[in-house]
């Protein structure tokens, strides 16, 4: 079985993330979306909430599994018995950072490859940070995230 891992924070999951997940799912027998528990960041959604959201927005993709993890991506990839890390690229600035990470991962785990998927043009500008900023100012994020995510963001921001 060809299995890949798409690791990230996914706070929140955007249409760009979902596009990468769908495209990766066509290339592999199984795609594990790894939701990072990152103690260095203060996310809008808890890890459990992000897992729940991703389960909902990917429920129509049968070969996608959502799991949370902490630590190094390569360790999680090995734990999942996968061979490939999926990463999305929006711009040249992403490439510089992602290349460094891929090279570091290659040193740590020579048996694991990194596959870059270029973001579809309609999502090239999109980031979770931008979506959170737009939402924080009370503007609609409906064009940036799946409907379920937009509703969860409205609920979350009403509570804060």
XYZ file of C-alpha atoms in Angstrom:
160
model
C 0.000 0.000 0.000
C 1.294 3.432 -0.937
C 0.629 5.735 1.995
C 1.503 9.425 2.334
C 1.256 11.855 5.234
C 0.162 15.470 4.871
C 1.250 17.123 8.134
C 0.226 20.575 9.256
C -1.473 22.701 11.851
C -4.681 23.194 9.825
C -5.865 26.057 12.046
C -8.235 26.406 10.320
C -8.426 24.002 7.403
C -8.748 26.126 4.258
C -9.995 25.359 0.754
C -6.321 25.257 -0.230
C -5.610 22.502 2.311
C -8.646 20.579 1.109
C -7.469 20.912 -2.491
C -4.067 19.418 -1.582
C -5.758 16.597 0.371
C -8.052 15.725 -2.555
C -5.216 15.759 -5.071
C -2.916 13.696 -2.846
C -5.723 11.171 -2.313
C -5.753 10.548 -6.071
C -2.023 9.718 -6.015
C -1.898 7.384 -3.008
C -3.842 4.432 -1.638
C -4.130 6.264 1.677
C -3.393 9.798 2.852
C -2.971 10.420 6.550
C -3.609 14.046 7.433
C -1.447 14.684 10.486
C -2.734 17.460 12.733
C 0.212 18.866 14.639
C -0.087 19.631 18.332
C 2.259 22.622 18.393
C 2.905 23.968 21.878
C 4.751 26.965 20.377
C 1.540 28.306 18.824
C -1.778 29.354 20.300
C -4.287 27.938 17.846
C -7.847 29.129 17.345
C -9.035 25.518 17.507
C -7.793 22.803 19.843
C -6.134 19.753 18.337
C -9.297 17.683 18.927
C -11.434 20.354 17.263
C -9.131 20.457 14.231
C -9.280 16.649 13.948
C -13.089 16.760 14.150
C -13.267 19.523 11.526
C -10.958 17.676 9.146
C -12.914 14.443 9.609
C -16.067 16.310 8.622
C -14.669 18.104 5.570
C -12.933 14.971 4.237
C -15.720 12.477 4.957
C -16.383 12.117 1.219
C -12.770 11.045 0.527
C -12.635 7.374 1.557
C -8.856 6.967 1.560
C -8.146 9.880 3.916
C -7.474 9.309 7.613
C -7.104 12.117 10.162
C -4.724 11.714 13.126
C -3.100 14.091 15.571
C 0.590 14.012 16.435
C 3.358 15.896 18.143
C 7.060 15.845 17.566
C 8.861 15.489 14.267
C 6.935 14.824 11.067
C 9.370 12.088 10.009
C 8.719 10.188 13.240
C 4.973 10.449 12.633
C 5.419 9.319 9.015
C 7.304 6.239 10.210
C 4.651 5.549 12.847
C 2.045 5.629 10.047
C 4.170 3.248 7.940
C 4.170 5.828 5.146
C 6.848 6.579 2.578
C 6.055 10.156 1.532
C 5.442 13.545 3.141
C 3.062 15.778 1.178
C 3.600 19.536 1.272
C 1.770 22.295 -0.564
C 3.574 25.216 -2.166
C 1.911 28.577 -2.802
C 4.836 30.846 -3.630
C 8.614 31.015 -3.827
C 8.757 31.978 -0.140
C 7.040 28.678 0.716
C 9.563 26.854 -1.440
C 12.573 28.211 0.455
C 11.182 27.118 3.823
C 9.817 23.800 2.550
C 13.082 22.945 0.772
C 14.992 23.428 4.038
C 12.495 21.203 5.854
C 12.607 18.540 3.126
C 16.403 18.495 3.186
C 16.462 18.240 6.979
C 13.898 15.443 6.871
C 15.997 13.673 4.220
C 18.994 13.704 6.583
C 16.858 12.463 9.494
C 15.003 9.863 7.422
C 16.647 9.035 4.066
C 13.910 6.476 3.337
C 11.126 9.102 3.377
C 10.547 11.349 0.380
C 8.848 14.738 0.270
C 6.378 15.425 -2.538
C 5.474 19.036 -3.270
C 2.086 19.818 -4.737
C 1.747 23.278 -6.234
C -1.349 24.959 -4.884
C -4.144 25.408 -7.383
C -4.085 28.972 -8.682
C -7.408 29.948 -7.085
C -5.914 29.230 -3.624
C -2.383 30.550 -4.132
C -2.987 33.616 -1.936
C -4.716 31.724 0.875
C -3.285 31.003 4.332
C -4.802 30.021 7.669
C -3.306 33.158 9.202
C -5.073 35.380 6.664
C -8.368 33.539 7.188
C -8.142 34.023 10.968
C -7.355 37.710 10.534
C -10.317 38.264 8.192
C -12.619 36.428 10.618
C -11.285 38.358 13.625
C -12.416 41.584 11.939
C -15.901 40.184 11.518
C -15.724 39.582 7.780
C -17.021 36.469 6.036
C -14.546 33.662 5.382
C -17.025 31.667 3.285
C -14.880 31.989 0.133
C -11.758 30.733 1.902
C -12.863 27.675 3.884
C -15.407 24.851 3.580
C -18.881 25.787 4.925
C -18.481 23.593 8.028
C -15.225 25.370 8.895
C -16.796 28.817 8.391
C -19.606 27.892 10.793
C -17.156 26.557 13.401
C -15.124 29.752 13.113
C -18.235 31.912 13.621
C -19.153 29.852 16.692
C -15.630 30.046 18.101
C -15.253 33.796 17.555
C -18.681 34.524 19.070
C -17.532 32.776 22.259
C -14.332 34.795 22.592
